[in-house]
Amino acid sequence: MFVTATFVAIPEKTQTATAMKRVLDYVMQDKKTMFYDRENDRSYKLVSGQNCIPKAAFNEFLATKHRFNKAKGVFFKQYVQSFKPDCGATPQQIHQIGLETAKAFEEFEVVVATHIDRDHWHNHFVVNSVNSETGLKIQINEKGLEELRNRSDQICQQFGLEVLTPYQKPKQRSMNQREYRTAIRGDSKKLRLMNAIDMAVVHSQSKEKFIENMKRLGYGVKWIDRYKYITYTTPDGQRKKENQPNHKNIA
């Protein structure tokens, strides 16, 4: 059984007001978040705000920072909750799962944007680094990220989606600055590969099972033990190299 959703932190080394605005603008693009409901003959923009109004989020984030004299250092955090294709949920349900997950960032201003422009639907969470009530900066370490992943799994279960029980921690993989900027420009192939690896690792007890699981997700795998990197062939035929999974479940 594959876990329905993965939850990862997206790094952004450039922490400025300009960078924060760029990310907010990116995640709220109409071409990525607009959903047409044929049954009700109406369109929805799958963007919501927790403790903020999405269109005014940039100014509200800044206002909170200035109110507590913390308009410096880390400006924002971003997380992505990705769902496997054909997970059985509608775009509205995916968005609602995102809103429920965002409640973990209690008293923080959060923009939740659901991207459905590709078959790999996912929620973006852009979180103001300053708590709107206490003025404290956000602090989420590896344990906190694991708790967020647990919460994500629990919410998926509440919506009737399959998850791995009991929870097993997936390997966290992060993009470097160049790769993240590529994703910001709209090329999410790297993110999809990372999430596929995460899902396969969680459910693989051996090298052979990992390769089988990756194949089920549409990826070819060339894994030679004496090589540092594994070569993956993506569904569109491109080849990408990644470090071998460092996971206790994989021999």
Rosetta silent file (secondary structure, phi, psi, omega in degrees, C-alpha in Angstrom):
SEQUENCE: MFVTATFVAIPEKTQTATAMKRVLDYVMQDKKTMFYDRENDRSYKLVSGQNCIPKAAFNEFLATKHRFNKAKGVFFKQYVQSFKPDCGATPQQIHQIGLETAKAFEEFEVVVATHIDRDHWHNHFVVNSVNSETGLKIQINEKGLEELRNRSDQICQQFGLEVLTPYQKPKQRSMNQREYRTAIRGDSKKLRLMNAIDMAVVHSQSKEKFIENMKRLGYGVKWIDRYKYITYTTPDGQRKKENQPNHKNIA
SCORE:     score description
SCORE:     0.000 S_00000001
   1 L     0.000  130.797  177.968    0.000    0.000    0.000 S_00000001
   2 L   -91.155  141.897  174.816    1.375    3.428   -0.930 S_00000001
   3 L   -65.125  138.236 -174.955    1.033    6.394    1.379 S_00000001
   4 L   -68.815  -43.203 -174.769   -1.485    8.819   -0.135 S_00000001
   5 E  -132.347  146.418  171.441    0.360   12.062    0.613 S_00000001
   6 E  -111.517  152.541 -178.223    3.890   13.166    1.384 S_00000001
   7 E  -130.689  114.843 -176.001    4.708   16.278    3.395 S_00000001
   8 E  -129.715  153.275  173.346    8.050   18.011    2.808 S_00000001
   9 E   -89.952  136.595  178.575    9.719   21.293    3.698 S_00000001
  10 E  -103.712  120.599 -177.457   10.878   23.391    0.743 S_00000001
  11 L   -76.690  146.310  173.815   14.113   25.315    1.416 S_00000001
  12 L  -143.683   99.222 -177.373   14.493   28.957    0.427 S_00000001
  13 L   -67.953  -31.251  179.945   17.893   30.399    1.274 S_00000001
  14 L   -82.357  104.606 -176.831   16.929   33.852    0.042 S_00000001
  15 L  -110.990   88.105  178.385   14.897   35.241    2.924 S_00000001
  16 L  -137.911  168.278  176.147   13.732   38.722    1.945 S_00000001
  17 H   -61.582  -39.006  179.667   10.421   40.485    1.490 S_00000001
  18 H   -62.939  -43.757  178.969   10.925   40.227   -2.279 S_00000001
  19 H   -64.045  -39.769  178.689   11.501   36.472   -2.101 S_00000001
  20 H   -62.542  -43.533  178.978    8.412   36.060    0.067 S_00000001
  21 H   -64.568  -40.029 -179.774    6.269   37.972   -2.441 S_00000001
  22 H   -61.045  -43.561 -179.600    7.668   35.928   -5.317 S_00000001
  23 H   -68.136  -41.888  177.768    6.704   32.658   -3.623 S_00000001
  24 H   -60.951  -43.822  178.909    3.234   33.930   -2.672 S_00000001
  25 H   -63.388  -40.002 -179.005    2.634   35.072   -6.251 S_00000001
  26 H   -63.052  -50.317 -173.457    3.857   31.747   -7.589 S_00000001
  27 H   -69.458  -22.178 -176.530    1.664   29.514   -5.436 S_00000001
  28 L   -97.665   12.045 -179.062   -1.487   31.580   -6.095 S_00000001
  29 L   -58.807  135.477  178.657   -1.304   31.583   -9.912 S_00000001
  30 H   -57.738  -41.738 -174.306   -4.699   31.119  -11.560 S_00000001
  31 H   -64.425  -17.032 -179.944   -3.337   28.627  -14.095 S_00000001
  32 H  -102.581  -23.589 -170.218   -2.356   26.310  -11.258 S_00000001
  33 H  -115.359   -7.114 -178.428   -5.227   26.778   -8.809 S_00000001
  34 E   -80.832  133.145 -179.867   -8.420   27.313  -10.854 S_00000001
  35 E  -128.169  127.695  177.522  -10.866   24.414  -10.865 S_00000001
  36 E   -98.398  118.936  179.303  -13.994   24.178  -12.999 S_00000001
  37 E   -91.725  101.754 -177.192  -16.803   22.194  -11.359 S_00000001
  38 L   -63.894  -36.349 -177.054  -18.835   20.833  -14.271 S_00000001
  39 L   -61.962  -40.252 -179.135  -21.582   19.524  -12.021 S_00000001
  40 L  -102.444    0.446  178.453  -22.329   22.987  -10.607 S_00000001
  41 L    52.187   52.152  176.431  -21.110   24.896  -13.681 S_00000001
  42 E  -152.409  157.903 -178.770  -18.837   27.208  -11.741 S_00000001
  43 E  -106.047  148.741  178.606  -15.151   27.800  -11.202 S_00000001
  44 E  -127.947  141.366  171.261  -13.248   27.847   -7.927 S_00000001
  45 E   -99.165  115.363 -173.592   -9.849   29.255   -7.067 S_00000001
  46 L   -82.945   62.244  178.430   -8.308   26.747   -4.693 S_00000001
  47 E  -135.157  129.120  179.874   -6.507   29.326   -2.543 S_00000001
  48 E  -138.368  162.054  177.944   -7.380   30.108    1.068 S_00000001
  49 E  -122.035  139.315  171.046   -5.882   31.977    3.976 S_00000001
  50 E  -104.631  119.293 -177.159   -5.580   31.041    7.609 S_00000001
  51 L    62.685   20.053  177.598   -5.558   34.204    9.752 S_00000001
  52 L  -160.503  164.859  174.407   -5.094   36.228    6.568 S_00000001
  53 L  -101.347  122.268 -173.700   -6.710   37.147    3.256 S_00000001
  54 H   -49.259  -47.440 -177.891   -4.761   35.544    0.377 S_00000001
  55 H   -63.136  -27.237 -178.604   -4.792   38.604   -1.897 S_00000001
  56 H  -105.322   10.512 -172.075   -3.511   40.756    0.958 S_00000001
  57 H   -58.408  -43.068 -178.191   -1.237   38.095    2.482 S_00000001
  58 H   -57.718  -49.984 -179.894    2.039   39.783    1.563 S_00000001
  59 H   -66.162  -36.656  179.198    1.056   43.039    3.243 S_00000001
  60 H   -68.833  -39.811  176.063   -0.456   41.238    6.219 S_00000001
  61 H   -58.300  -47.837 -178.610    2.684   39.128    6.686 S_00000001
  62 H   -64.178  -40.092 -179.299    4.796   42.290    6.657 S_00000001
  63 H   -61.048  -40.693  177.952    2.441   44.131    9.011 S_00000001
  64 H   -63.919  -42.151  179.965    2.757   41.336   11.559 S_00000001
  65 H   -62.783  -44.434 -178.453    6.550   41.419   11.287 S_00000001
  66 H   -68.919  -33.156 -179.800    6.700   45.195   11.750 S_00000001
  67 H   -62.186  -33.772 -179.844    4.266   45.061   14.670 S_00000001
  68 L  -105.488   11.269  178.606    6.708   42.831   16.551 S_00000001
  69 L    57.028   45.774 -178.168    9.841   44.451   15.087 S_00000001
  70 L  -131.729   39.350  177.815   10.845   41.200   13.355 S_00000001
  71 L   -87.200   57.537 -179.948   11.058   42.157    9.682 S_00000001
  72 L  -160.895  172.182 -179.049   14.437   40.446    9.306 S_00000001
  73 L    69.853 -135.930  179.087   16.020   37.020    9.307 S_00000001
  74 L   -74.629  122.123 -177.797   13.685   34.223    8.213 S_00000001
  75 L   -92.236  -33.208 -174.931   10.652   35.764    6.491 S_00000001
  76 E  -159.075  163.263  172.062    8.626   32.673    5.659 S_00000001
  77 E  -123.795  148.583  175.873    8.492   28.897    5.548 S_00000001
  78 E  -131.368  138.672  178.143    7.074   26.792    2.753 S_00000001
  79 E  -131.919  153.373  178.593    5.822   23.217    2.835 S_00000001
  80 E  -129.184  129.894  176.989    4.321   20.985    0.153 S_00000001
  81 E  -110.829  107.052 -173.612    1.788   18.209    0.701 S_00000001
  82 E  -105.986  143.908 -177.908    1.791   16.041   -2.439 S_00000001
  83 E  -116.201  143.894  178.113   -0.726   13.385   -3.446 S_00000001
  84 L   -69.622  150.352  177.451   -0.213   10.408   -5.691 S_00000001
  85 L   -57.805  146.252  178.513   -2.101   10.485   -9.006 S_00000001
  86 L    56.669   43.455 -178.459   -5.587    8.966   -8.870 S_00000001
  87 L   -77.418   -9.061  177.079   -5.638    9.102   -5.067 S_00000001
  88 L    96.405    2.311 -179.848   -9.436    9.126   -5.088 S_00000001
  89 L  -107.362  151.799  175.605   -9.940   12.691   -3.861 S_00000001
  90 L   -84.918  163.487  176.053  -11.455   15.665   -5.690 S_00000001
  91 H   -55.540  -39.668  178.894   -9.608   19.001   -5.998 S_00000001
  92 H   -63.970  -38.235  179.059  -11.953   20.478   -3.370 S_00000001
  93 H   -68.177  -40.254  177.254  -11.152   17.620   -0.998 S_00000001
  94 H   -59.243  -43.467 -179.914   -7.419   18.021   -1.579 S_00000001
  95 H   -65.800  -40.756  179.664   -7.781   21.705   -0.724 S_00000001
  96 H   -65.064  -37.118  175.457   -9.842   20.943    2.374 S_00000001
  97 H   -60.959  -40.387  177.268   -7.185   18.485    3.521 S_00000001
  98 H   -62.101  -42.707 -179.781   -4.693   21.324    3.131 S_00000001
  99 H   -64.665  -39.475  178.014   -6.823   23.663    5.238 S_00000001
 100 H   -67.105  -38.814  178.889   -7.144   21.069    7.987 S_00000001
 101 H   -65.829  -36.817 -177.979   -3.397   20.445    7.896 S_00000001
 102 H   -62.796  -21.745  179.794   -2.689   24.189    8.116 S_00000001
 103 L   -62.238  -16.990  176.635   -4.365   24.289   11.531 S_00000001
 104 L   -64.317  -26.275  177.906   -1.136   22.804   12.871 S_00000001
 105 L   -90.320   61.417 -174.205    0.365   26.273   12.366 S_00000001
 106 L   -60.464  132.500  177.656   -1.866   27.704   15.063 S_00000001
 107 L    70.823    2.470  173.578   -1.931   31.535   15.251 S_00000001
 108 L   -96.559  148.684  174.479    0.383   31.810   12.233 S_00000001
 109 L   -80.796  128.343 -175.626   -0.758   33.392    8.978 S_00000001
 110 E  -136.031  133.486  169.878   -0.801   30.752    6.266 S_00000001
 111 E  -102.169  126.168  178.375   -1.694   30.784    2.577 S_00000001
 112 E  -111.268  120.130 -178.579   -2.879   27.378    1.333 S_00000001
 113 E  -127.495  128.003 -178.506   -2.834   26.920   -2.455 S_00000001
 114 E  -101.853  120.138  179.967   -3.805   23.716   -4.239 S_00000001
 115 E   -96.916  122.209 -177.599   -2.072   23.095   -7.586 S_00000001
 116 L  -126.840   18.917 -176.497   -4.035   20.912   -9.990 S_00000001
 117 L   -76.906  -10.864  175.260   -2.429   21.899  -13.292 S_00000001
 118 L  -131.699  172.821 -176.774   -0.714   18.505  -13.504 S_00000001
 119 L   -71.490  -12.635 -179.624   -1.706   14.984  -12.482 S_00000001
 120 L   -95.791   78.056 -176.243    0.489   15.312   -9.389 S_00000001
 121 L   -66.675  144.534 -179.454   -1.863   17.440   -7.257 S_00000001
 122 E  -158.221  153.825  176.314   -0.336   19.127   -4.241 S_00000001
 123 E  -102.105  133.290  171.385   -0.929   21.758   -1.580 S_00000001
 124 E  -100.685  137.828  174.202    1.498   24.611   -0.966 S_00000001
 125 E  -120.386  115.154  174.065    1.675   26.159    2.495 S_00000001
 126 E  -106.776  116.192 -170.909    3.382   29.552    2.755 S_00000001
 127 E  -112.866  127.413  173.788    3.698   30.362    6.447 S_00000001
 128 E   -62.061  136.934 -176.787    4.593   33.734    7.942 S_00000001
 129 L   -73.622  -13.310 -176.338    7.633   33.224   10.153 S_00000001
 130 E  -111.231  127.731  178.252    6.161   35.428   12.914 S_00000001
 131 L   -64.736  128.923 -174.390    3.239   34.314   15.076 S_00000001
 132 L   -71.926  -14.741 -179.830    0.410   36.845   14.675 S_00000001
 133 L  -103.907  -43.759 -174.563   -0.566   36.615   18.359 S_00000001
 134 L   -99.021  -21.848 -176.669    2.674   36.096   20.292 S_00000001
 135 L    80.475    2.299  179.495    5.259   37.581   17.922 S_00000001
 136 L   -77.251  147.256  177.538    7.441   34.488   18.334 S_00000001
 137 E   -77.606  148.027 -179.850    9.340   33.146   15.336 S_00000001
 138 L   -67.113  137.197  179.568    8.343   29.769   13.936 S_00000001
 139 L  -134.114  103.418  178.582   10.507   26.888   15.142 S_00000001
 140 L  -127.846  108.782  178.674   10.008   23.516   13.450 S_00000001
 141 L   -92.752 -169.480 -177.984   12.801   20.983   13.790 S_00000001
 142 H   -60.533  -39.129  178.193   12.978   17.439   12.424 S_00000001
 143 H   -64.373  -41.126  178.470   10.694   16.177   15.203 S_00000001
 144 H   -63.670  -37.356  178.574    8.206   18.936   14.430 S_00000001
 145 H   -67.136  -37.519  177.031    8.277   18.025   10.739 S_00000001
 146 H   -64.112  -37.732  177.986    7.587   14.401   11.629 S_00000001
 147 H   -65.367  -37.761  176.868    4.595   15.546   13.683 S_00000001
 148 H   -64.472  -39.340  177.934    3.313   17.501   10.687 S_00000001
 149 H   -64.912  -40.859  176.170    3.630   14.380    8.550 S_00000001
 150 H   -60.583  -44.174  179.462    1.710   12.399   11.147 S_00000001
 151 H   -61.968  -41.845  177.884   -0.998   15.048   11.168 S_00000001
 152 H   -58.898  -44.645  178.708   -1.157   14.948    7.379 S_00000001
 153 H   -61.983  -44.263 -178.665   -1.640   11.169    7.474 S_00000001
 154 H   -61.433  -41.578 -179.314   -4.369   11.425   10.113 S_00000001
 155 H   -68.598  -40.106  176.648   -6.293   14.007    8.106 S_00000001
 156 H   -59.048  -40.743  177.674   -6.003   11.934    4.932 S_00000001
 157 H   -62.256  -40.805  179.997   -7.504    9.018    6.864 S_00000001
 158 H   -62.052  -27.904  178.947  -10.373   11.201    8.039 S_00000001
 159 L   -91.739    8.314  176.000  -11.132   11.944    4.389 S_00000001
 160 L    82.004   16.564  178.926  -11.144    8.239    3.578 S_00000001
 161 L   -95.780  149.582 -177.455   -7.773    8.125    1.851 S_00000001
 162 L   -75.213  139.818  172.740   -5.327    5.278    2.400 S_00000001
 163 L  -138.981  166.100  177.943   -2.230    5.855    4.504 S_00000001
 164 L   -79.410  126.247  179.250    0.483    3.668    5.958 S_00000001
 165 L  -131.038  127.769   -0.913   -0.406    2.528    9.484 S_00000001
 166 L   -74.233  165.287 -176.123    1.442    2.655   11.754 S_00000001
 167 L   -63.237  134.811  171.233    3.317    5.700   10.505 S_00000001
 168 L  -123.156  131.986 -174.651    6.845    5.189    9.210 S_00000001
 169 L   -67.960  122.983  174.478    9.009    8.229    8.601 S_00000001
 170 L   -76.752  157.557  178.286    9.852    8.801    4.921 S_00000001
 171 L   -71.986  127.230  178.524   13.313    9.976    3.995 S_00000001
 172 L   -81.602  127.862  176.630   13.368   13.760    3.754 S_00000001
 173 L  -124.315  136.567 -178.216   14.996   15.010    0.607 S_00000001
 174 L  -118.216  150.535  176.566   15.521   18.678   -0.081 S_00000001
 175 L   -87.143  149.432  173.084   16.128   20.579   -3.287 S_00000001
 176 L   -81.114  177.217 -173.653   19.065   22.856   -3.680 S_00000001
 177 H   -60.874  -42.503 -178.991   18.579   26.521   -4.546 S_00000001
 178 H   -63.815  -43.115 -178.683   18.852   26.024   -8.320 S_00000001
 179 H   -66.500  -38.398  179.297   16.374   23.153   -8.318 S_00000001
 180 H   -66.978  -39.816  178.861   13.890   25.073   -6.192 S_00000001
 181 H   -65.249  -32.501  174.807   14.079   28.099   -8.482 S_00000001
 182 H   -63.075  -42.148  177.704   13.393   25.739  -11.394 S_00000001
 183 H   -63.971  -38.785  178.417   10.279   24.553   -9.543 S_00000001
 184 H   -60.792  -33.955  179.456    9.252   28.166   -8.942 S_00000001
 185 L   -77.672   -5.684  174.064    9.392   28.706  -12.707 S_00000001
 186 L   115.225   -4.026  179.474    6.934   25.849  -13.129 S_00000001
 187 L   -95.988  103.231 -174.567    9.101   22.760  -13.732 S_00000001
 188 L  -103.932   20.770 -178.911    8.181   20.366  -10.933 S_00000001
 189 H   -61.428  -40.631  179.856    9.807   17.202  -12.338 S_00000001
 190 H   -62.893  -44.099  179.878   12.417   17.224   -9.589 S_00000001
 191 H   -62.794  -40.774  179.461    9.748   17.562   -6.898 S_00000001
 192 H   -64.530  -41.336  178.312    7.726   14.707   -8.394 S_00000001
 193 H   -63.758  -43.994  179.527   10.793   12.450   -8.484 S_00000001
 194 H   -59.006  -44.242 -178.896   11.653   13.309   -4.872 S_00000001
 195 H   -68.174  -36.422  177.360    8.125   12.499   -3.717 S_00000001
 196 H   -63.542  -42.390  178.155    8.092    9.254   -5.694 S_00000001
 197 H   -62.609  -44.280  178.333   11.359    8.215   -4.006 S_00000001
 198 H   -56.128  -47.899 -177.498    9.917    9.132   -0.599 S_00000001
 199 H   -64.902  -41.470 -178.409    6.825    7.008   -1.196 S_00000001
 200 H   -67.397  -40.615 -178.957    8.829    4.051   -2.529 S_00000001
 201 H   -61.009  -43.837 -177.319   11.334    4.127    0.339 S_00000001
 202 H   -58.179  -33.455 -172.318    8.602    4.028    2.988 S_00000001
 203 L  -109.110   19.664 -177.220    7.155    0.825    1.524 S_00000001
 204 L  -120.001  124.780  177.373   10.337   -0.992    0.532 S_00000001
 205 L   -98.275   -4.163 -178.521   12.126   -3.547    2.695 S_00000001
 206 L  -152.550  165.734  176.950   14.718   -4.352    0.044 S_00000001
 207 H   -59.317  -42.661 -177.924   16.488   -2.933   -2.983 S_00000001
 208 H   -64.609  -40.747  179.445   14.373   -5.120   -5.268 S_00000001
 209 H   -66.826  -37.644  177.843   11.125   -3.933   -3.685 S_00000001
 210 H   -60.563  -47.195  179.808   12.236   -0.297   -4.008 S_00000001
 211 H   -61.468  -41.525  178.508   12.912   -0.761   -7.730 S_00000001
 212 H   -62.445  -43.884 -179.043    9.530   -2.497   -8.131 S_00000001
 213 H   -66.311  -39.815  177.191    7.720    0.311   -6.308 S_00000001
 214 H   -63.427  -38.166  178.342    9.446    2.988   -8.372 S_00000001
 215 H   -62.853  -39.063  178.324    8.426    1.129  -11.525 S_00000001
 216 H   -63.953  -28.064  178.009    4.808    1.168  -10.344 S_00000001
 217 L   -87.644    0.631  175.010    5.134    4.941  -10.012 S_00000001
 218 L    99.522   10.504 -175.772    6.418    5.196  -13.586 S_00000001
 219 L  -114.990  133.944  170.708   10.182    5.434  -13.001 S_00000001
 220 E   -82.767  149.694 -177.170   12.957    3.192  -14.276 S_00000001
 221 E  -133.143  125.587  172.394   15.814    2.558  -11.818 S_00000001
 222 E  -113.566  101.647 -173.730   19.448    1.679  -12.532 S_00000001
 223 L  -118.005  107.121  176.587   20.961    0.851   -9.134 S_00000001
 224 L  -111.831  120.586 -170.004   24.520   -0.509   -9.098 S_00000001
 225 L   -54.971  -37.135 -176.002   25.804   -0.994   -5.552 S_00000001
 226 L   -77.053   -8.367  178.378   29.352    0.182   -6.220 S_00000001
 227 L   -93.562  144.353  179.004   28.085    3.491   -7.654 S_00000001
 228 L   -70.085  -34.001 -173.773   27.274    6.418   -5.374 S_00000001
 229 E  -109.070  151.755  170.433   24.295    7.502   -7.487 S_00000001
 230 E  -102.617  137.262  177.018   21.179    5.801   -8.780 S_00000001
 231 E   -98.508  123.251  179.056   20.023    6.731  -12.280 S_00000001
 232 E  -106.699  137.435  172.254   16.269    7.229  -12.619 S_00000001
 233 E  -103.339  118.234 -175.519   14.407    7.305  -15.921 S_00000001
 234 L   -76.719  165.804 -179.740   11.392    9.599  -15.626 S_00000001
 235 L   -56.360  -25.021  179.398    8.019    8.874  -17.259 S_00000001
 236 L   -95.916   11.819  172.789    8.951   11.226  -20.131 S_00000001
 237 L    92.367   -1.060  179.575   12.249    9.425  -20.762 S_00000001
 238 L   -79.579  153.808  179.415   14.672   11.820  -19.057 S_00000001
 239 E  -112.002  135.447  179.606   17.483   10.517  -16.875 S_00000001
 240 E  -136.197  143.030  179.742   18.310   11.935  -13.465 S_00000001
 241 E  -105.984  138.320  176.834   20.907   10.926  -10.875 S_00000001
 242 E  -139.085  155.783  174.894   20.282   10.869   -7.126 S_00000001
 243 E   -60.819  152.701  176.443   22.169    9.552   -4.113 S_00000001
 244 L   -63.975  140.526  178.944   21.290    6.028   -3.063 S_00000001
 245 L   -56.670  131.187  177.799   18.471    5.988   -0.471 S_00000001
 246 L  -104.334   80.839 -173.552   19.875    5.972    3.040 S_00000001
 247 L  -136.756  134.721 -174.730   17.083    4.124    4.807 S_00000001
 248 L   -63.416  -22.038 -177.728   17.277    1.328    7.355 S_00000001
 249 L   -81.224  -14.437 -177.195   14.477   -0.595    5.625 S_00000001
 250 L  -103.245  125.072 -177.664   16.374   -0.905    2.355 S_00000001
 251 L   -73.499    0.000    0.000   19.173   -3.439    2.240 S_00000001
